[in-house]
Amino acid sequence: MSSNDPWIGVAQRTLEHYRSNAETFREGTRDHDVSQNIQALLRHLPADRRLSILDLGCGPGRDLKTFTALGHEAVGLDAAEPFVEMARRDSGCEVWQQNLLQLDLPEGRFDGVFANAVLFHVPSQALPQVLGQLYATLRPGGVLFCSNPRGGNEEGWQGDRYGVWYDWPRWRSLVEDAGFLALEHYYRPAGLPREQQPWLASVWRREV
């Protein structure tokens, strides 16, 4: 039994929200500009070869298409069936249907993991196991990008979605405890006062 099993019901309620609103979500996020985040991941990886990137919580596949257009091998992962179907159809990429709390990832498979607006849905007690699995699926020297809505470490339901709103010190502690080395962090959207930047982005390396 996985230590994350008690949280599966929480995850299913969150997933049901995305299943029921998949088309609305796709239309609402289609034009979101996350180029700053994609560049933050790629600038810490070799620029002279094709990279293998896992888009964790890929949703409808918007960013899979971007990574592919840049010449990289992108693999998507999502638990919501409508998103998996959309991402496969729209991107042409391989997309795995897996729950974040029941991940089955190959070891040492990826140069980078792109976790944009997804890990905050993992209950804090389950996060260490998930981060450990992401560490293991990266190649030595591989890079993890994360972006989460920031807060004061509140945890609970926001409507039908479960979330954790970390501040930087708490998030840094959790990811470092999983073995990652911090490379950089910043707040989004760029160019605004801090109180108008609700997103905390961070980049991490698996040790060589």
PDB file of C-alpha atoms in Angstrom:
ATOM      1  CA  MET A   1       0.000   0.000   0.000  1.00  0.00           C
ATOM      2  CA  SER A   2       1.352   3.402  -0.981  1.00  0.00           C
ATOM      3  CA  SER A   3       1.638   6.019   1.744  1.00  0.00           C
ATOM      4  CA  ASN A   4      -0.367   8.252  -0.593  1.00  0.00           C
ATOM      5  CA  ASP A   5      -3.393   5.924  -0.789  1.00  0.00           C
ATOM      6  CA  PRO A   6      -5.401   7.744   1.935  1.00  0.00           C
ATOM      7  CA  TRP A   7      -5.324  10.843  -0.275  1.00  0.00           C
ATOM      8  CA  ILE A   8      -6.699   9.192  -3.418  1.00  0.00           C
ATOM      9  CA  GLY A   9     -10.255  10.342  -2.639  1.00  0.00           C
ATOM     10  CA  VAL A  10      -9.042  13.931  -2.387  1.00  0.00           C
ATOM     11  CA  ALA A  11      -7.320  13.589  -5.749  1.00  0.00           C
ATOM     12  CA  GLN A  12     -10.410  12.080  -7.372  1.00  0.00           C
ATOM     13  CA  ARG A  13     -12.617  14.993  -6.338  1.00  0.00           C
ATOM     14  CA  THR A  14     -10.106  17.434  -7.808  1.00  0.00           C
ATOM     15  CA  LEU A  15      -9.849  15.368 -10.979  1.00  0.00           C
ATOM     16  CA  GLU A  16     -13.604  15.265 -11.357  1.00  0.00           C
ATOM     17  CA  HIS A  17     -13.586  19.065 -11.444  1.00  0.00           C
ATOM     18  CA  TYR A  18     -11.137  18.997 -14.359  1.00  0.00           C
ATOM     19  CA  ARG A  19     -12.983  16.188 -16.139  1.00  0.00           C
ATOM     20  CA  SER A  20     -16.236  18.132 -15.943  1.00  0.00           C
ATOM     21  CA  ASN A  21     -14.676  21.399 -17.088  1.00  0.00           C
ATOM     22  CA  ALA A  22     -12.077  20.126 -19.563  1.00  0.00           C
ATOM     23  CA  GLU A  23     -13.236  22.081 -22.599  1.00  0.00           C
ATOM     24  CA  THR A  24     -13.720  25.302 -20.620  1.00  0.00           C
ATOM     25  CA  PHE A  25     -10.248  24.866 -19.117  1.00  0.00           C
ATOM     26  CA  ARG A  26      -8.686  24.345 -22.546  1.00  0.00           C
ATOM     27  CA  GLU A  27     -10.288  27.462 -23.959  1.00  0.00           C
ATOM     28  CA  GLY A  28      -9.409  29.499 -20.888  1.00  0.00           C
ATOM     29  CA  THR A  29      -5.731  28.541 -20.878  1.00  0.00           C
ATOM     30  CA  ARG A  30      -5.062  28.175 -24.610  1.00  0.00           C
ATOM     31  CA  ASP A  31      -3.381  31.583 -24.889  1.00  0.00           C
ATOM     32  CA  HIS A  32      -1.622  31.696 -21.518  1.00  0.00           C
ATOM     33  CA  ASP A  33       1.975  32.789 -22.031  1.00  0.00           C
ATOM     34  CA  VAL A  34       4.260  30.489 -20.033  1.00  0.00           C
ATOM     35  CA  SER A  35       7.318  31.090 -22.239  1.00  0.00           C
ATOM     36  CA  GLN A  36       9.174  32.502 -19.222  1.00  0.00           C
ATOM     37  CA  ASN A  37       8.720  29.183 -17.447  1.00  0.00           C
ATOM     38  CA  ILE A  38       9.699  27.059 -20.431  1.00  0.00           C
ATOM     39  CA  GLN A  39      12.836  29.152 -20.883  1.00  0.00           C
ATOM     40  CA  ALA A  40      13.639  28.807 -17.165  1.00  0.00           C
ATOM     41  CA  LEU A  41      13.698  25.025 -17.543  1.00  0.00           C
ATOM     42  CA  LEU A  42      15.625  24.929 -20.814  1.00  0.00           C
ATOM     43  CA  ARG A  43      18.353  27.416 -19.898  1.00  0.00           C
ATOM     44  CA  HIS A  44      19.632  24.994 -17.247  1.00  0.00           C
ATOM     45  CA  LEU A  45      19.844  22.094 -19.715  1.00  0.00           C
ATOM     46  CA  PRO A  46      22.206  21.428 -22.650  1.00  0.00           C
ATOM     47  CA  ALA A  47      21.362  23.557 -25.669  1.00  0.00           C
ATOM     48  CA  ASP A  48      23.194  21.409 -28.207  1.00  0.00           C
ATOM     49  CA  ARG A  49      20.967  18.338 -28.288  1.00  0.00           C
ATOM     50  CA  ARG A  50      17.387  17.100 -28.326  1.00  0.00           C
ATOM     51  CA  LEU A  51      16.061  16.808 -24.785  1.00  0.00           C
ATOM     52  CA  SER A  52      13.563  14.417 -23.263  1.00  0.00           C
ATOM     53  CA  ILE A  53      10.956  16.423 -21.311  1.00  0.00           C
ATOM     54  CA  LEU A  54       8.115  15.159 -19.113  1.00  0.00           C
ATOM     55  CA  ASP A  55       5.219  17.625 -19.026  1.00  0.00           C
ATOM     56  CA  LEU A  56       3.668  16.697 -15.674  1.00  0.00           C
ATOM     57  CA  GLY A  57      -0.022  17.566 -15.517  1.00  0.00           C
ATOM     58  CA  CYS A  58       0.058  18.419 -19.201  1.00  0.00           C
ATOM     59  CA  GLY A  59      -3.664  19.184 -19.409  1.00  0.00           C
ATOM     60  CA  PRO A  60      -4.874  19.675 -22.993  1.00  0.00           C
ATOM     61  CA  GLY A  61      -1.304  19.619 -24.337  1.00  0.00           C
ATOM     62  CA  ARG A  62      -0.527  23.273 -25.008  1.00  0.00           C
ATOM     63  CA  ASP A  63       3.055  23.076 -23.725  1.00  0.00           C
ATOM     64  CA  LEU A  64       3.718  19.688 -25.325  1.00  0.00           C
ATOM     65  CA  LYS A  65       3.300  21.399 -28.675  1.00  0.00           C
ATOM     66  CA  THR A  66       5.751  24.130 -27.661  1.00  0.00           C
ATOM     67  CA  PHE A  67       8.460  21.696 -26.555  1.00  0.00           C
ATOM     68  CA  THR A  68       7.998  19.686 -29.740  1.00  0.00           C
ATOM     69  CA  ALA A  69       8.216  22.813 -31.906  1.00  0.00           C
ATOM     70  CA  LEU A  70      11.515  23.607 -30.183  1.00  0.00           C
ATOM     71  CA  GLY A  71      12.864  20.243 -31.317  1.00  0.00           C
ATOM     72  CA  HIS A  72      12.567  18.249 -28.116  1.00  0.00           C
ATOM     73  CA  GLU A  73      10.941  14.920 -27.298  1.00  0.00           C
ATOM     74  CA  ALA A  74       7.986  15.733 -25.058  1.00  0.00           C
ATOM     75  CA  VAL A  75       5.956  13.185 -23.098  1.00  0.00           C
ATOM     76  CA  GLY A  76       2.781  14.258 -21.338  1.00  0.00           C
ATOM     77  CA  LEU A  77       1.203  12.948 -18.151  1.00  0.00           C
ATOM     78  CA  ASP A  78      -2.250  13.685 -16.805  1.00  0.00           C
ATOM     79  CA  ALA A  79      -4.893  11.817 -14.832  1.00  0.00           C
ATOM     80  CA  ALA A  80      -7.999  13.423 -16.353  1.00  0.00           C
ATOM     81  CA  GLU A  81      -9.142  11.310 -19.297  1.00  0.00           C
ATOM     82  CA  PRO A  82     -10.462  14.238 -21.395  1.00  0.00           C
ATOM     83  CA  PHE A  83      -7.106  16.014 -21.093  1.00  0.00           C
ATOM     84  CA  VAL A  84      -5.172  12.872 -22.063  1.00  0.00           C
ATOM     85  CA  GLU A  85      -7.304  12.493 -25.192  1.00  0.00           C
ATOM     86  CA  MET A  86      -7.005  16.186 -26.081  1.00  0.00           C
ATOM     87  CA  ALA A  87      -3.245  16.214 -25.541  1.00  0.00           C
ATOM     88  CA  ARG A  88      -2.649  13.102 -27.640  1.00  0.00           C
ATOM     89  CA  ARG A  89      -4.807  14.396 -30.469  1.00  0.00           C
ATOM     90  CA  ASP A  90      -3.602  17.994 -30.487  1.00  0.00           C
ATOM     91  CA  SER A  91       0.129  17.441 -29.878  1.00  0.00           C
ATOM     92  CA  GLY A  92       0.814  14.051 -31.448  1.00  0.00           C
ATOM     93  CA  CYS A  93       2.964  13.265 -28.407  1.00  0.00           C
ATOM     94  CA  GLU A  94       2.971  10.219 -26.181  1.00  0.00           C
ATOM     95  CA  VAL A  95       0.757  10.975 -23.172  1.00  0.00           C
ATOM     96  CA  TRP A  96       0.535   8.775 -20.081  1.00  0.00           C
ATOM     97  CA  GLN A  97      -2.619   8.606 -17.974  1.00  0.00           C
ATOM     98  CA  GLN A  98      -1.429   8.514 -14.361  1.00  0.00           C
ATOM     99  CA  ASN A  99      -2.590   9.960 -11.048  1.00  0.00           C
ATOM    100  CA  LEU A 100       0.011  12.125  -9.316  1.00  0.00           C
ATOM    101  CA  LEU A 101      -0.476  10.053  -6.170  1.00  0.00           C
ATOM    102  CA  GLN A 102       0.029   6.770  -8.041  1.00  0.00           C
ATOM    103  CA  LEU A 103       2.925   7.583 -10.341  1.00  0.00           C
ATOM    104  CA  ASP A 104       4.758   4.804 -12.149  1.00  0.00           C
ATOM    105  CA  LEU A 105       7.683   6.547 -13.831  1.00  0.00           C
ATOM    106  CA  PRO A 106      10.768   5.002 -15.459  1.00  0.00           C
ATOM    107  CA  GLU A 107      14.022   5.714 -13.633  1.00  0.00           C
ATOM    108  CA  GLY A 108      16.536   8.038 -15.233  1.00  0.00           C
ATOM    109  CA  ARG A 109      14.331   8.652 -18.273  1.00  0.00           C
ATOM    110  CA  PHE A 110      14.091  12.443 -18.594  1.00  0.00           C
ATOM    111  CA  ASP A 111      16.410  15.426 -18.908  1.00  0.00           C
ATOM    112  CA  GLY A 112      13.709  17.715 -17.553  1.00  0.00           C
ATOM    113  CA  VAL A 113      10.363  17.674 -15.788  1.00  0.00           C
ATOM    114  CA  PHE A 114       8.031  20.608 -16.427  1.00  0.00           C
ATOM    115  CA  ALA A 115       5.507  20.835 -13.570  1.00  0.00           C
ATOM    116  CA  ASN A 116       3.573  23.976 -14.391  1.00  0.00           C
ATOM    117  CA  ALA A 117       0.612  24.708 -12.075  1.00  0.00           C
ATOM    118  CA  VAL A 118       0.212  21.104 -10.938  1.00  0.00           C
ATOM    119  CA  LEU A 119       2.168  20.129  -7.804  1.00  0.00           C
ATOM    120  CA  PHE A 120       0.144  22.447  -5.580  1.00  0.00           C
ATOM    121  CA  HIS A 121      -2.732  19.972  -5.951  1.00  0.00           C
ATOM    122  CA  VAL A 122      -0.689  17.303  -4.122  1.00  0.00           C
ATOM    123  CA  PRO A 123      -1.524  17.209  -0.379  1.00  0.00           C
ATOM    124  CA  SER A 124       1.509  18.262   1.634  1.00  0.00           C
ATOM    125  CA  GLN A 125       1.784  14.888   3.377  1.00  0.00           C
ATOM    126  CA  ALA A 126       1.938  13.158  -0.014  1.00  0.00           C
ATOM    127  CA  LEU A 127       4.371  15.592  -1.629  1.00  0.00           C
ATOM    128  CA  PRO A 128       7.651  14.009  -0.409  1.00  0.00           C
ATOM    129  CA  GLN A 129       6.828  10.732  -2.154  1.00  0.00           C
ATOM    130  CA  VAL A 130       5.860  12.515  -5.369  1.00  0.00           C
ATOM    131  CA  LEU A 131       9.030  14.635  -5.352  1.00  0.00           C
ATOM    132  CA  GLY A 132      11.084  11.496  -4.757  1.00  0.00           C
ATOM    133  CA  GLN A 133       9.545   9.879  -7.831  1.00  0.00           C
ATOM    134  CA  LEU A 134      10.286  12.965  -9.932  1.00  0.00           C
ATOM    135  CA  TYR A 135      13.886  12.945  -8.693  1.00  0.00           C
ATOM    136  CA  ALA A 136      14.224   9.293  -9.689  1.00  0.00           C
ATOM    137  CA  THR A 137      12.793   9.750 -13.200  1.00  0.00           C
ATOM    138  CA  LEU A 138      15.321  12.491 -13.973  1.00  0.00           C
ATOM    139  CA  ARG A 139      18.723  11.646 -15.346  1.00  0.00           C
ATOM    140  CA  PRO A 140      21.687  12.738 -13.194  1.00  0.00           C
ATOM    141  CA  GLY A 141      21.995  16.486 -13.707  1.00  0.00           C
ATOM    142  CA  GLY A 142      18.387  16.692 -14.867  1.00  0.00           C
ATOM    143  CA  VAL A 143      16.209  19.696 -14.071  1.00  0.00           C
ATOM    144  CA  LEU A 144      12.782  20.095 -12.453  1.00  0.00           C
ATOM    145  CA  PHE A 145      10.698  23.224 -13.071  1.00  0.00           C
ATOM    146  CA  CYS A 146       7.750  23.986 -10.763  1.00  0.00           C
ATOM    147  CA  SER A 147       5.216  26.785 -10.696  1.00  0.00           C
ATOM    148  CA  ASN A 148       2.604  27.004  -7.944  1.00  0.00           C
ATOM    149  CA  PRO A 149       0.209  29.654  -6.644  1.00  0.00           C
ATOM    150  CA  ARG A 150       1.902  31.149  -3.608  1.00  0.00           C
ATOM    151  CA  GLY A 151       0.525  31.874  -0.166  1.00  0.00           C
ATOM    152  CA  GLY A 152       1.242  31.396   3.521  1.00  0.00           C
ATOM    153  CA  ASN A 153       1.255  27.574   3.538  1.00  0.00           C
ATOM    154  CA  GLU A 154      -2.519  27.288   3.656  1.00  0.00           C
ATOM    155  CA  GLU A 155      -3.924  23.893   2.669  1.00  0.00           C
ATOM    156  CA  GLY A 156      -7.433  22.741   1.823  1.00  0.00           C
ATOM    157  CA  TRP A 157     -10.297  23.014  -0.608  1.00  0.00           C
ATOM    158  CA  GLN A 158     -10.917  25.894  -2.966  1.00  0.00           C
ATOM    159  CA  GLY A 159     -14.269  24.960  -4.412  1.00  0.00           C
ATOM    160  CA  ASP A 160     -13.881  21.432  -5.778  1.00  0.00           C
ATOM    161  CA  ARG A 161     -10.095  21.591  -6.049  1.00  0.00           C
ATOM    162  CA  TYR A 162      -7.650  20.741  -3.278  1.00  0.00           C
ATOM    163  CA  GLY A 163      -4.509  22.821  -3.024  1.00  0.00           C
ATOM    164  CA  VAL A 164      -1.558  23.970  -0.952  1.00  0.00           C
ATOM    165  CA  TRP A 165      -0.382  27.588  -1.214  1.00  0.00           C
ATOM    166  CA  TYR A 166       3.290  27.564  -0.209  1.00  0.00           C
ATOM    167  CA  ASP A 167       5.626  30.407   0.566  1.00  0.00           C
ATOM    168  CA  TRP A 168       9.206  30.200  -0.703  1.00  0.00           C
ATOM    169  CA  PRO A 169      10.921  29.033   2.539  1.00  0.00           C
ATOM    170  CA  ARG A 170       8.516  26.118   3.000  1.00  0.00           C
ATOM    171  CA  TRP A 171       8.597  25.094  -0.654  1.00  0.00           C
ATOM    172  CA  ARG A 172      12.391  25.294  -0.739  1.00  0.00           C
ATOM    173  CA  SER A 173      12.637  23.094   2.348  1.00  0.00           C
ATOM    174  CA  LEU A 174      10.362  20.413   0.895  1.00  0.00           C
ATOM    175  CA  VAL A 175      12.119  20.224  -2.461  1.00  0.00           C
ATOM    176  CA  GLU A 176      15.595  20.292  -0.953  1.00  0.00           C
ATOM    177  CA  ASP A 177      14.571  17.471   1.408  1.00  0.00           C
ATOM    178  CA  ALA A 178      13.852  15.398  -1.731  1.00  0.00           C
ATOM    179  CA  GLY A 179      17.487  15.841  -2.770  1.00  0.00           C
ATOM    180  CA  PHE A 180      17.194  18.662  -5.294  1.00  0.00           C
ATOM    181  CA  LEU A 181      19.565  21.621  -5.561  1.00  0.00           C
ATOM    182  CA  ALA A 182      17.949  25.045  -5.990  1.00  0.00           C
ATOM    183  CA  LEU A 183      18.941  26.880  -9.183  1.00  0.00           C
ATOM    184  CA  GLU A 184      16.618  29.888  -9.191  1.00  0.00           C
ATOM    185  CA  HIS A 185      13.181  31.112  -8.233  1.00  0.00           C
ATOM    186  CA  TYR A 186      11.022  34.042  -9.277  1.00  0.00           C
ATOM    187  CA  TYR A 187       7.467  35.377  -9.067  1.00  0.00           C
ATOM    188  CA  ARG A 188       4.927  35.779 -11.866  1.00  0.00           C
ATOM    189  CA  PRO A 189       3.660  37.628 -13.819  1.00  0.00           C
ATOM    190  CA  ALA A 190       6.925  39.458 -14.436  1.00  0.00           C
ATOM    191  CA  GLY A 191       7.169  43.206 -14.010  1.00  0.00           C
ATOM    192  CA  LEU A 192       4.427  43.642 -11.417  1.00  0.00           C
ATOM    193  CA  PRO A 193       4.567  44.526  -7.706  1.00  0.00           C
ATOM    194  CA  ARG A 194       4.942  41.447  -5.520  1.00  0.00           C
ATOM    195  CA  GLU A 195       1.369  41.635  -4.218  1.00  0.00           C
ATOM    196  CA  GLN A 196       0.216  41.288  -7.841  1.00  0.00           C
ATOM    197  CA  GLN A 197       2.409  38.235  -8.513  1.00  0.00           C
ATOM    198  CA  PRO A 198       0.393  35.211  -7.327  1.00  0.00           C
ATOM    199  CA  TRP A 199       2.717  32.560  -8.807  1.00  0.00           C
ATOM    200  CA  LEU A 200       5.966  31.205  -7.373  1.00  0.00           C
ATOM    201  CA  ALA A 201       8.229  29.538  -9.950  1.00  0.00           C
ATOM    202  CA  SER A 202      11.347  27.572  -9.088  1.00  0.00           C
ATOM    203  CA  VAL A 203      13.997  25.512 -10.881  1.00  0.00           C
ATOM    204  CA  TRP A 204      15.901  22.568  -9.381  1.00  0.00           C
ATOM    205  CA  ARG A 205      18.646  20.154 -10.351  1.00  0.00           C
ATOM    206  CA  ARG A 206      19.125  16.494  -9.578  1.00  0.00           C
ATOM    207  CA  GLU A 207      22.749  16.084  -8.555  1.00  0.00           C
ATOM    208  CA  VAL A 208      25.081  14.530 -11.106  1.00  0.00           C
TER     209      VAL A 208
END
